[in-house]
Short mmCIF file of C-alpha atoms and ligand atoms in Angstrom, two decimals:
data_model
loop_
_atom_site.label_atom_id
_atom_site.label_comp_id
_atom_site.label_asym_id
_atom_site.label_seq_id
_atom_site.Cartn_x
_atom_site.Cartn_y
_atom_site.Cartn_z
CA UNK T 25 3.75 13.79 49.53
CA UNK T 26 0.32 11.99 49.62
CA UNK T 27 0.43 7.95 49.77
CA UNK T 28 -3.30 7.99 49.81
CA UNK T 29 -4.58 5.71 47.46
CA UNK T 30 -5.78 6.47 43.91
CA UNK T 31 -9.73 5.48 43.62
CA UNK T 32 -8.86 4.78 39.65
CA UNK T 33 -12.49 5.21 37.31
CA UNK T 34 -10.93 2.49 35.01
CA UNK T 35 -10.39 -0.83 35.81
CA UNK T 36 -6.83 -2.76 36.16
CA UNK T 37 -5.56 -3.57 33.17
CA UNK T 38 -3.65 -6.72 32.65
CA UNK T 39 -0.42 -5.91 31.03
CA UNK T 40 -0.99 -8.88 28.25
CA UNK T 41 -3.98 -6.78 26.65
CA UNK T 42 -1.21 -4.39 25.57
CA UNK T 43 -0.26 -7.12 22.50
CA UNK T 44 0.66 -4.21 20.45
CA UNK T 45 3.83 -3.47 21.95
CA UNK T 46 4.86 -7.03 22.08
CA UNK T 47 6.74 -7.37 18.85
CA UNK T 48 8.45 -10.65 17.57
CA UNK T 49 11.71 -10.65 18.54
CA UNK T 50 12.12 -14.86 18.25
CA UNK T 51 14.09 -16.51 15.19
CA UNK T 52 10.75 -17.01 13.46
CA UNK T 53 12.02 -17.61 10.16
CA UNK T 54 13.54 -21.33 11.69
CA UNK T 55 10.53 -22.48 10.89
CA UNK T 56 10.99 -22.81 7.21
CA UNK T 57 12.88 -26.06 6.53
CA UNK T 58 15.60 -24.51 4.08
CA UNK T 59 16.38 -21.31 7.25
CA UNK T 60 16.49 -24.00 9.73
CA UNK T 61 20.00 -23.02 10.20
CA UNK T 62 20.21 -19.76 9.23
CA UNK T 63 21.13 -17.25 12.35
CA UNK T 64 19.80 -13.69 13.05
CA UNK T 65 22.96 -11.87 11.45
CA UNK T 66 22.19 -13.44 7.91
CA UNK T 67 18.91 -13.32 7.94
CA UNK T 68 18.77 -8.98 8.80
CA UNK T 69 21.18 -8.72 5.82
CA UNK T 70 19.61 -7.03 2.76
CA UNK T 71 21.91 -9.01 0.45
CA UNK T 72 20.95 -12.60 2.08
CA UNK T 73 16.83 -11.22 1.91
CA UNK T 74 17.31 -10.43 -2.11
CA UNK T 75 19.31 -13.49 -2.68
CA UNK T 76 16.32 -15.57 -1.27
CA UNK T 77 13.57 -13.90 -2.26
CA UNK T 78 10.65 -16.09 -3.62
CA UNK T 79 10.11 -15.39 -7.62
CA UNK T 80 8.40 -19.29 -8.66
CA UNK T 81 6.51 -21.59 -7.46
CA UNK T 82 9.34 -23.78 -7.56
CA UNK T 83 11.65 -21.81 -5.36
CA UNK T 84 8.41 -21.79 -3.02
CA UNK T 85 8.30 -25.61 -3.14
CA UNK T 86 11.96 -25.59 -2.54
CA UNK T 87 11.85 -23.07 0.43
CA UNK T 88 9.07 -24.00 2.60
CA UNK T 89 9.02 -27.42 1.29
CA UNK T 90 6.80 -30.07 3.26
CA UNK T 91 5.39 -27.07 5.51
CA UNK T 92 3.24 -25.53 2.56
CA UNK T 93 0.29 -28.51 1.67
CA UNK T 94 0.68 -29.61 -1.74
CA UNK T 95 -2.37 -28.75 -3.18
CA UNK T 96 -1.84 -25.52 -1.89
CA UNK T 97 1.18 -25.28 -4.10
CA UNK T 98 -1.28 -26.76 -6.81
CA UNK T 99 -3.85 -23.92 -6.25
CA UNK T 100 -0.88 -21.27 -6.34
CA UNK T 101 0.65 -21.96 -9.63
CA UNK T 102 -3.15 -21.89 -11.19
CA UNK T 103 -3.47 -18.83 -9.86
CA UNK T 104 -0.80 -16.86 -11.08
CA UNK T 105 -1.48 -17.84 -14.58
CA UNK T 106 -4.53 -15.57 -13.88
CA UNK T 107 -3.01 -12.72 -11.84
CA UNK T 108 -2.11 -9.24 -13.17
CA UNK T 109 1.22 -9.25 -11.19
CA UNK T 110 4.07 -11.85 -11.21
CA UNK T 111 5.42 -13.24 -7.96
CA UNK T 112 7.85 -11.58 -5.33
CA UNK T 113 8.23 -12.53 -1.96
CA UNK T 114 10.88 -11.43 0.71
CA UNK T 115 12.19 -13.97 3.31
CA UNK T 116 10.98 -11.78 5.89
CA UNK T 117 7.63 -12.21 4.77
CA UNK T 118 7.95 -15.78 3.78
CA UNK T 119 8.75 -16.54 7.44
CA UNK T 120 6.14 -14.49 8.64
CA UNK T 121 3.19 -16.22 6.97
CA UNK T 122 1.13 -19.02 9.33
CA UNK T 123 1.98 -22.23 6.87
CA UNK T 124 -0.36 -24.49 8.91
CA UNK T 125 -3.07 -22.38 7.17
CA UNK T 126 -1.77 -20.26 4.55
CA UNK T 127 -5.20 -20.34 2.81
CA UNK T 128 -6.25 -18.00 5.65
CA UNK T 129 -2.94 -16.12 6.27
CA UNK T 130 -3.19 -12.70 6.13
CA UNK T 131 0.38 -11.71 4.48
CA UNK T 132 -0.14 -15.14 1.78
CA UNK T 133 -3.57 -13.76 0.86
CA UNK T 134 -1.37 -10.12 -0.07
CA UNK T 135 1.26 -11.78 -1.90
CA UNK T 136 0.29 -15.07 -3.20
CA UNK T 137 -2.91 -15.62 -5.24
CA UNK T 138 -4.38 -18.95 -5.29
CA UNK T 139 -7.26 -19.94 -7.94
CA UNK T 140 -9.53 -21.07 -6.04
CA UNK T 141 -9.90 -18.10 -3.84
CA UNK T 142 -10.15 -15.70 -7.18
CA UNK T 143 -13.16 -14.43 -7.96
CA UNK T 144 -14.69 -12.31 -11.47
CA UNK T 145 -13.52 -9.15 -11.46
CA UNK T 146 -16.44 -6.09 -11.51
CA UNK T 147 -18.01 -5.07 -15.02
CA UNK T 148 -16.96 -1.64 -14.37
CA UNK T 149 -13.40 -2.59 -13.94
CA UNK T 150 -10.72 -0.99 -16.37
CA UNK T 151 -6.46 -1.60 -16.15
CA UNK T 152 -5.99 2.23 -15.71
CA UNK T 153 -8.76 2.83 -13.02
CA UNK T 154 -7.25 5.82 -11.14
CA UNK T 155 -7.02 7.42 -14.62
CA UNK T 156 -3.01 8.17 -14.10
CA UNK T 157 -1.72 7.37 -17.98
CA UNK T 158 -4.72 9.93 -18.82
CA UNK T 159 -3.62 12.36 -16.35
CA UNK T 160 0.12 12.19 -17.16
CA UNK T 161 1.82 15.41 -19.13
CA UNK T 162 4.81 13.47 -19.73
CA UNK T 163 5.18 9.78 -19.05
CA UNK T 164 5.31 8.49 -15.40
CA UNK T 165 3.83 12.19 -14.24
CA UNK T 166 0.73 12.26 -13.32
CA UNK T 167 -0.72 16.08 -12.53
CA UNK T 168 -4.22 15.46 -10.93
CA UNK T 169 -4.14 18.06 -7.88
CA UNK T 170 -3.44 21.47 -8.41
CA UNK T 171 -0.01 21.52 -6.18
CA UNK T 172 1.15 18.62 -5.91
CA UNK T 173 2.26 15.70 -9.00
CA UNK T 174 3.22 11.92 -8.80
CA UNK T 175 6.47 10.72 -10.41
CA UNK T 176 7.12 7.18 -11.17
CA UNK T 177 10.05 6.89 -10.96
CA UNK T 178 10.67 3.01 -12.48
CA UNK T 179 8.25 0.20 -12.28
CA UNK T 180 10.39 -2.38 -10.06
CA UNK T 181 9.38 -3.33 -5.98
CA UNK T 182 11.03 -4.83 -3.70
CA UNK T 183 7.56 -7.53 -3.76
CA UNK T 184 5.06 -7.37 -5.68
CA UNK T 185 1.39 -7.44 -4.38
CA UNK T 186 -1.37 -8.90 -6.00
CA UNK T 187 -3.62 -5.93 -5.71
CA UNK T 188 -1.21 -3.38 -7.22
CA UNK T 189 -3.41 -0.67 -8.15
CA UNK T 190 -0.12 0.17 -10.59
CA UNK T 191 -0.27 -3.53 -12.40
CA UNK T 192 -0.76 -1.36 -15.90
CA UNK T 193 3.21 -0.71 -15.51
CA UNK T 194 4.38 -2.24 -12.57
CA UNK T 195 6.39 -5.34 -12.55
CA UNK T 196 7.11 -7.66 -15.72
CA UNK T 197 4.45 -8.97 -17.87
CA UNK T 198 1.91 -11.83 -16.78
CA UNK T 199 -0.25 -13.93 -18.81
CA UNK T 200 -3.02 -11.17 -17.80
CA UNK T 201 -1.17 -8.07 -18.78
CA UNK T 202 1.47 -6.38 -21.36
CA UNK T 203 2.77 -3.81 -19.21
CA UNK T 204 3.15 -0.16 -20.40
CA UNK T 205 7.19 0.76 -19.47
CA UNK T 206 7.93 3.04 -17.09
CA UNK T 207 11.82 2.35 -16.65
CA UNK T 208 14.41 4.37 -14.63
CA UNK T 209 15.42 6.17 -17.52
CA UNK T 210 17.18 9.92 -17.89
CA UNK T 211 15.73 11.52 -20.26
CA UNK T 212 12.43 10.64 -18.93
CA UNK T 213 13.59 11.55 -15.97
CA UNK T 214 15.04 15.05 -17.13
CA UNK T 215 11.27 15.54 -18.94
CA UNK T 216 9.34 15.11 -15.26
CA UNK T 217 11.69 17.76 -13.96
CA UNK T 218 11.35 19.98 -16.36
CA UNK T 219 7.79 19.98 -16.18
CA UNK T 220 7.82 20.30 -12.66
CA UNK T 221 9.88 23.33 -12.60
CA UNK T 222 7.58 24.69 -15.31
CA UNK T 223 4.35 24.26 -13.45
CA UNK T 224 5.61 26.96 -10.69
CA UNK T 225 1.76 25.96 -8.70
CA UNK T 226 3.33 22.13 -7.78
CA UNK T 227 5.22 22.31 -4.39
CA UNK T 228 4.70 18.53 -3.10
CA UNK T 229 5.80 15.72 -5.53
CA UNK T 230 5.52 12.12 -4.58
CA UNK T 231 8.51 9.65 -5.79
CA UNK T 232 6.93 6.22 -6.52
CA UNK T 233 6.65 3.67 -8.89
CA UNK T 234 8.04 1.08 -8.24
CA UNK T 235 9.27 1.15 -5.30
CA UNK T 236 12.09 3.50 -3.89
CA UNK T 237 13.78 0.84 -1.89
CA UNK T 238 14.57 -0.29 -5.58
CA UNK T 239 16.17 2.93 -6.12
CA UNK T 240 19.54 2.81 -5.96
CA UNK T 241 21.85 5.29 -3.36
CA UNK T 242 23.02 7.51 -6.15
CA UNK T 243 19.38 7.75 -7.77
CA UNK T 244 18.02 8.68 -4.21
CA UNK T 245 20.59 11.73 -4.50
CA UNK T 246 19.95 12.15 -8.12
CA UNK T 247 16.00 12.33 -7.33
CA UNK T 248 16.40 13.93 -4.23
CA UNK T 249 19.01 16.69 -5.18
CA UNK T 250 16.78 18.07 -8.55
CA UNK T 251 13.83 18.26 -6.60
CA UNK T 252 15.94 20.06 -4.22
CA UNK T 253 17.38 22.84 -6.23
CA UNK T 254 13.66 23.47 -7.69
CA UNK T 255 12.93 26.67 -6.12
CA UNK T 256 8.85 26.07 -6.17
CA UNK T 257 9.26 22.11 -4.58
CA UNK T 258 8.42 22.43 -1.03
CA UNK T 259 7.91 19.05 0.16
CA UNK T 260 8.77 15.22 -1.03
CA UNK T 261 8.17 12.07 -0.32
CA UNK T 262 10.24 8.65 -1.00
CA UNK T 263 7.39 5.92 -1.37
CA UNK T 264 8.32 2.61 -0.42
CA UNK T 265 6.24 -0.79 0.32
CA UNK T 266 10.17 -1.81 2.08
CA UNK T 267 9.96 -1.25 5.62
CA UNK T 268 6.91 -3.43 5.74
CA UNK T 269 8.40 -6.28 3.91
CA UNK T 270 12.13 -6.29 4.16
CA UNK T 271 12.77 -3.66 7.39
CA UNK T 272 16.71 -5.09 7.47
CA UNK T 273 17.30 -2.58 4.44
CA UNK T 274 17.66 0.36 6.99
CA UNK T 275 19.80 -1.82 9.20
CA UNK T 276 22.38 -2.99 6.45
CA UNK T 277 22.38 -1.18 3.45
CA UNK T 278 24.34 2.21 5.39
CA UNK T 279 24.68 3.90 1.88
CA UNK T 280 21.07 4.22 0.51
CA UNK T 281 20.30 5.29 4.24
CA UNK T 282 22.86 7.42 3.99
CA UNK T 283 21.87 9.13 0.90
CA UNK T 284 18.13 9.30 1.77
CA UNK T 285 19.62 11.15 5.02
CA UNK T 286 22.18 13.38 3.13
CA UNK T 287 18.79 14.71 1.27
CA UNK T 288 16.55 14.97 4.35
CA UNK T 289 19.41 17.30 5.89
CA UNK T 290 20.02 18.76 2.57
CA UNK T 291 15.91 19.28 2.36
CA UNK T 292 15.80 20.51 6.19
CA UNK T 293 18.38 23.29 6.12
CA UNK T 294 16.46 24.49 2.69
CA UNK T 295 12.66 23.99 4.80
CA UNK T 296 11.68 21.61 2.57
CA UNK T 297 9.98 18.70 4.16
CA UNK T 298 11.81 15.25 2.49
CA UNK T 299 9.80 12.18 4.51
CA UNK T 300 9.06 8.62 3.67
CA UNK T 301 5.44 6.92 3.02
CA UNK T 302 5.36 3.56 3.62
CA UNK T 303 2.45 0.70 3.39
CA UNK T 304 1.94 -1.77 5.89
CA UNK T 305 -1.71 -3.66 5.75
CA UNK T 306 -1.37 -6.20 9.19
CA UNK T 307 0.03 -5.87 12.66
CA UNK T 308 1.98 -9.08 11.69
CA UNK T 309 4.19 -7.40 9.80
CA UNK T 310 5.58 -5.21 12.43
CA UNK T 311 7.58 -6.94 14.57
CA UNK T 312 11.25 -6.19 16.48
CA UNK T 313 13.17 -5.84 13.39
CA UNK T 314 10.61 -2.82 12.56
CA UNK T 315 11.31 -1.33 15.60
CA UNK T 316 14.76 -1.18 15.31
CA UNK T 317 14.71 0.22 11.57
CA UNK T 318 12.08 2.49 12.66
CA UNK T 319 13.88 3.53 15.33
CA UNK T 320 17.01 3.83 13.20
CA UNK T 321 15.00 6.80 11.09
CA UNK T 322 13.40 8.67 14.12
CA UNK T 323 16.84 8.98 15.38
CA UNK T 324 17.67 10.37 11.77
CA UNK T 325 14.84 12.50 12.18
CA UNK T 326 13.17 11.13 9.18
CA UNK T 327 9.60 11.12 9.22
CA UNK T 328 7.48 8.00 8.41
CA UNK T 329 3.90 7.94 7.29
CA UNK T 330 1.86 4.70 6.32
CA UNK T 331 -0.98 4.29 3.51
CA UNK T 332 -2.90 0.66 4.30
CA UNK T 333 -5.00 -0.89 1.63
CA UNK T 334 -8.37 -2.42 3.08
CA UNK T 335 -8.24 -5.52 2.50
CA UNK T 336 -10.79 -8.49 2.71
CA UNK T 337 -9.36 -11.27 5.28
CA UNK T 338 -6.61 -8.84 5.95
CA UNK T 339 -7.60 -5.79 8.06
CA UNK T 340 -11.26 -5.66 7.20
CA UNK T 341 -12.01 -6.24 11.20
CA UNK T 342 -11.76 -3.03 13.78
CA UNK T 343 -9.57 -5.09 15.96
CA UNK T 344 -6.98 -6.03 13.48
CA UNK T 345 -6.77 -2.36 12.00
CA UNK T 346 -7.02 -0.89 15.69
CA UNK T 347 -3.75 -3.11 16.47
CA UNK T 348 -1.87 -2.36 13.52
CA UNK T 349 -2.53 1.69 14.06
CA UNK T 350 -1.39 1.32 17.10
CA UNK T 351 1.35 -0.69 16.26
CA UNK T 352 2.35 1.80 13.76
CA UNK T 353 2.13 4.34 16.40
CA UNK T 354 4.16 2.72 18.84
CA UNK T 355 7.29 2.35 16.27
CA UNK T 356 6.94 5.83 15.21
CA UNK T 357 5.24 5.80 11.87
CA UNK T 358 2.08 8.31 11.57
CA UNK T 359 -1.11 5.93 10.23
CA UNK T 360 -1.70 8.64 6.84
CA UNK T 361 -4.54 6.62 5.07
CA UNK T 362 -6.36 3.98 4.53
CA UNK T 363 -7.39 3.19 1.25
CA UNK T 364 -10.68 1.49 0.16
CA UNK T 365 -9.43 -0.90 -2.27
CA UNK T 366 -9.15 0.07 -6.33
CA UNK T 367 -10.72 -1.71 -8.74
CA UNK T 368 -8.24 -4.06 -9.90
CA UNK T 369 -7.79 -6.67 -12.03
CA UNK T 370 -7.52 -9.94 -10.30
CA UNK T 371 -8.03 -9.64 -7.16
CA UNK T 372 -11.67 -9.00 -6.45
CA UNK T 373 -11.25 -11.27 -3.36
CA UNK T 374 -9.52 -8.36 -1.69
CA UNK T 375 -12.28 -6.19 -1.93
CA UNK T 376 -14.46 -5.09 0.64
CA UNK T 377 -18.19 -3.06 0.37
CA UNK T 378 -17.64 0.66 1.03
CA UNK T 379 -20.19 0.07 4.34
CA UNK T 380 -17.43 -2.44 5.50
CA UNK T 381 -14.48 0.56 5.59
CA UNK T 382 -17.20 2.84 7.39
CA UNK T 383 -18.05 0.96 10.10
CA UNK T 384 -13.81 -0.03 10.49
CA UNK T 385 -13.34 3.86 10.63
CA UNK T 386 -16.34 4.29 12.98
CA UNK T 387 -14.40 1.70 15.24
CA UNK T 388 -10.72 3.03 14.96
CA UNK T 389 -11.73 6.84 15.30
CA UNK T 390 -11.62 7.57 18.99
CA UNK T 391 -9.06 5.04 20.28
CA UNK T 392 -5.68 7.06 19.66
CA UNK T 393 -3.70 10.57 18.80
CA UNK T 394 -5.96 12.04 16.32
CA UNK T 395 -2.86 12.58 14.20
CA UNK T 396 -2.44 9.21 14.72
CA UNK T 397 -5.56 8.32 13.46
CA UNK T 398 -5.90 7.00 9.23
CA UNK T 399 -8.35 8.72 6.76
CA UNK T 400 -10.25 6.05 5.06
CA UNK T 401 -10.33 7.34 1.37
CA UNK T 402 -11.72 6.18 -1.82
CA UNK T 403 -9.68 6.74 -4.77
CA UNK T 404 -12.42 7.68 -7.24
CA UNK T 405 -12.36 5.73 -10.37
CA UNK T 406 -12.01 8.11 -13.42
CA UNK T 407 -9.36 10.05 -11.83
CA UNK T 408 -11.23 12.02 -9.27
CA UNK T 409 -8.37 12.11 -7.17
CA UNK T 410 -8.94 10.80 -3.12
CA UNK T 411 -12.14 11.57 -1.22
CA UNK T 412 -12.53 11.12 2.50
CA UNK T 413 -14.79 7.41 2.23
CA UNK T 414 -17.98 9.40 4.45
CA UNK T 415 -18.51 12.20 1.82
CA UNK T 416 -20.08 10.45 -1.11
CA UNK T 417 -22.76 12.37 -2.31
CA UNK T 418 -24.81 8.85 -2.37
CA UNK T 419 -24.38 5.45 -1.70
CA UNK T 420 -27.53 2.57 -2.51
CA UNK T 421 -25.57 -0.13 -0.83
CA UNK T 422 -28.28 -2.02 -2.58
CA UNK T 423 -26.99 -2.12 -5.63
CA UNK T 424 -23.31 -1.22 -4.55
CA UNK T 425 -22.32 2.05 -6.10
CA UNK T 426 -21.40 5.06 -4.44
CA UNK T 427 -21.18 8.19 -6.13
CA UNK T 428 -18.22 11.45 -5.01
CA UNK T 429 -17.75 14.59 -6.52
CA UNK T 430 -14.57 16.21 -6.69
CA UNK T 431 -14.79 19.96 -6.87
CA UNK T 432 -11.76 21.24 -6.59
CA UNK T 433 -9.95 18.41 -8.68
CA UNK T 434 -12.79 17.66 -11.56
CA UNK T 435 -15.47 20.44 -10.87
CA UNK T 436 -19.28 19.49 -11.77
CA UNK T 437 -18.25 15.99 -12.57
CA UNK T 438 -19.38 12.77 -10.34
CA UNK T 439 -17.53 9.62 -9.98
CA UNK T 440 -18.99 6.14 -9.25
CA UNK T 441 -17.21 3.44 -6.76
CA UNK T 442 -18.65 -0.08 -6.64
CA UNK T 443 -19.29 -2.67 -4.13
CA UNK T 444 -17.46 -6.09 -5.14
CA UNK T 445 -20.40 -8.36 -6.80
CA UNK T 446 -20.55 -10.81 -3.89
CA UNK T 447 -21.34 -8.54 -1.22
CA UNK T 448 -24.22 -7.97 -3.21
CA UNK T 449 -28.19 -9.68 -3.01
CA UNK T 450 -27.99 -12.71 -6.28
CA UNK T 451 -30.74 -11.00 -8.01
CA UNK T 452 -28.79 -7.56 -7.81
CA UNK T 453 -25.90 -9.44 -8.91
CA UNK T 454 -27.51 -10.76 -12.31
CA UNK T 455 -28.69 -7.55 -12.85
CA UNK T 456 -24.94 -6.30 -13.30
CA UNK T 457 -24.53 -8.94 -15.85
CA UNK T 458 -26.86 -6.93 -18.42
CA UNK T 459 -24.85 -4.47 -19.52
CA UNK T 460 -28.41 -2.32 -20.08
CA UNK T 461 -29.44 -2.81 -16.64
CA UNK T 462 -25.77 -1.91 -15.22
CA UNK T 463 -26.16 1.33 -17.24
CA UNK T 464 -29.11 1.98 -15.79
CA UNK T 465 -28.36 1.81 -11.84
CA UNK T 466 -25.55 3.69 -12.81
CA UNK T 467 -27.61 6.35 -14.50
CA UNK T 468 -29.75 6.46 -11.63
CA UNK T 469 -26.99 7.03 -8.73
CA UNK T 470 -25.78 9.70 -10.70
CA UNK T 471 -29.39 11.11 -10.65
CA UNK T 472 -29.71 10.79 -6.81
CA UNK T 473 -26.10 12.00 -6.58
CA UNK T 474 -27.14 15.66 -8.40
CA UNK T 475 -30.60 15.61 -7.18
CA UNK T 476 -28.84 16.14 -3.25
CA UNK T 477 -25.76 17.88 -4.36
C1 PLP S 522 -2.19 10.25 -3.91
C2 PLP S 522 -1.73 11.12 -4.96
C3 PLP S 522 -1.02 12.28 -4.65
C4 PLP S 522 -0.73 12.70 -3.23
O1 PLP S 522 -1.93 12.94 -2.52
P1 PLP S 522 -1.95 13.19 -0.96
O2 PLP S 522 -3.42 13.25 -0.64
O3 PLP S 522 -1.27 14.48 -0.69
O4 PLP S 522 -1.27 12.05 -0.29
C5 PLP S 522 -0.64 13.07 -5.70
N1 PLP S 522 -0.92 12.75 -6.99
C6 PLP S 522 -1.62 11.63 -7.30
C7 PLP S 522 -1.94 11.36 -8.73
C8 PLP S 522 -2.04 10.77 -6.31
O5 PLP S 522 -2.70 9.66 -6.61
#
């Protein structure tokens, strides 16, 4: 055996640059005056996390107390009288967020808006942006692609976040929005199944809402089990925001693991694929307690994918979405998308320019597993389903919009994205004030759009 020396073409690498495998594993959420005394064991129970979950500002004021600056509390109860979603919070995340600058924190600016960081929302905004009520054959199904259907299957989460692309049904009513109802209800539910044994073309259905970690163990087999015996469903997944907010589920609530495994097995021994897509947005959020619950689900052979939303301030910078796709990689969850954020009410703040998401992806492609690597997508407004973020047919990133077409989900039609008003040039901007003049530059991206197409 050689001891020669390797001449390495790289240079040493000091083993603190790998910071994404260096996952929290201190008692971070001692930090918050009321946890102060609160050990690991409670903390990783499910029970103890829903008991103390964050719902008001006063249970905010109550929790984190002197840490949080008071006109910071101030600025948060303004600015959920203006939000689309009400408030929901987990411990985990609570202890998570940097309160010697939660203005800037990038898990507070998911969660908790604050008025003075809100901003108009576009001209071309509508509640129903994705088009899913208009696309739905029976309520909470929506049939956009030819094979594959989404079923809500309540309207509850775990948390709720600000920039739910869902807020036309999700949650309870704000002072923004009368939600439309999509509860957990049978006959509903028998409808959606019925139609999807009907439509013999759909073999992948995804379960969402709401949130399944708000499912309960019985409704997981209930769910799971009907999609099961359909003889034309080859594939499922359980969507859930959970592992990114509340991991501890998969550590202490054995039965809904339990039934979510009973139907992966079930689904396995049938070859149907049953897997889980999650959503985490920041490398913050994964930290030991991920690890174990996602090593928990590899062992179950359970298969984990992740959809992030690009977010201004969030993950809007190729180092922070390089670390958290590699973070995500390291705990066994397979980065599936990244989606350039909806128009939605309320939280124009988290919006980015298209350009922004393209030069991210230009940064991220490259550095890892190519199945390991997200496709940025833009969910085209009017229901033309989710187009890889490069392929619009134009894009004047003068005046903002970007135009896709969608041939194989809305053939011949083209659908505009916009550019949040503030990443635009002032006089551009007053032009979308004039509904004429907004019209027009729509008018004429459509124009270019055919003219190349
Ligand atoms: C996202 C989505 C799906 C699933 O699409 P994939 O690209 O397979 O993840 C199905 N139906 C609707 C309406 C959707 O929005």
């Amino acid at each position: 055996m050689s001891t020669a020396p390797i001449q390495h073409l790289r240079p040493a690498l000091d083993p603190a640059a790998i910071t994404w495998r260096q996952l929290r594993r201190d008692a971070f959420w001692q930090a918050i005056p009321a946890w102060r005394e609160i050990d690991e064991a409670t903390f990783c129970d499910v029970a103890w996390q829903e008991k103390q979950a964050i719902t008001s500002p006063r249970k905010l004021i109550e929790t984190v107390g002197p840490l949080a600056p008071a006109d910071f509390i101030e600025d948060f109860e303004q600015g959920l009288h203006r939000a689309p979603m009400t408030v929901r919070i987990s411990p985990y995340v609570i202890g998570l967020i940097d309160w010697s600058n939660p203005y800037a924190d990038p898990l507070r600016r998911q969660f908790l808006p604050l008025a003075s960081q809100l901003q108009p929302d576009h001209p071309m905004l509508t509640l129903d942006s994705l088009h899913e009520q208009a696309d739905a054959p029976v309520p909470g199904l929506t049939h956009r692609y030819f094979d594959k259907a989404l079923f809500l299957a309540h309207d509850i989460c775990p948390v709720y976040c600000r920039f739910c692309t869902r807020s036309y049904a999700v949650g309870t009513d704000t002072d923004l929005v009368e939600k439309v109802s999509i509860r957990a209800n049978p006959e509903r539910w028998d409808r959606a199944f019925q139609y999807l044994g009907e439509r013999i073309e759909v073999e992948d259905v995804v379960v969402s809402g709401g949130d399944s970690y708000r499912l309960r163990a019985d409704q997981i087999l209930e769910i799971g089990n009907r999609l099961l015996d359909l003889p034309n469903i080859r594939r499922f997944r359980f969507a859930t925001k959970g592992l990114a907010i509340q991991p501890m589920k998969i550590l202490s609530d054995t039965p809904w693991l339990d039934a979510l495994t009973q139907v992966v097995e079930r689904g396995r021994k049938l070859h149907k694929e049953v897997c889980i897509h999650t959503h985490f947005n920041h490398p913050n959020e994964v930290t030991g307690i991920t690890e174990d619950a996602l090593g928990r689900l590899f062992e179950r052979g359970i298969t984990v994918r992740n959809q992030t939303v690009f977010l201004a301030g969030v993950n809007d910078e190729a180092a922070t979405m390089t670390e958290l796709v590699r973070r995500l990689s390291y705990v066994n969850v397979h980065p599936y998308y990244v989606y350039v954020h909806d128009l939605v009410r309320g939280s124009e703040d988290l919006r980015t320019p298209l350009h922004r998401a393209l030069d991210v992806e230009k940064a991220v492609r490259g550095s890892l597993a190519g199945f390991n690597t997200p496709l940025f997508v833009v969910d085209a407004p009017g229901g033309g389903g989710k187009r890889d973020a490069h392929s619009f047919e134009h894009y004047d990133r003068r005046t903002g919009i970007s135009v896709y077409a969608a041939p194989s989900v809305k053939p011949g039609a083209f659908f505009t994205y916009f550019d949040p008003l503030t990443s635009l040039d002032p006089a551009i901007q007053a032009e979308w004030q004039d509904p004429r003049k907004a019209e027009a530059m729509i008018a004429e991206a459509i124009q270019a759009a055919r003219a190349t197409s």
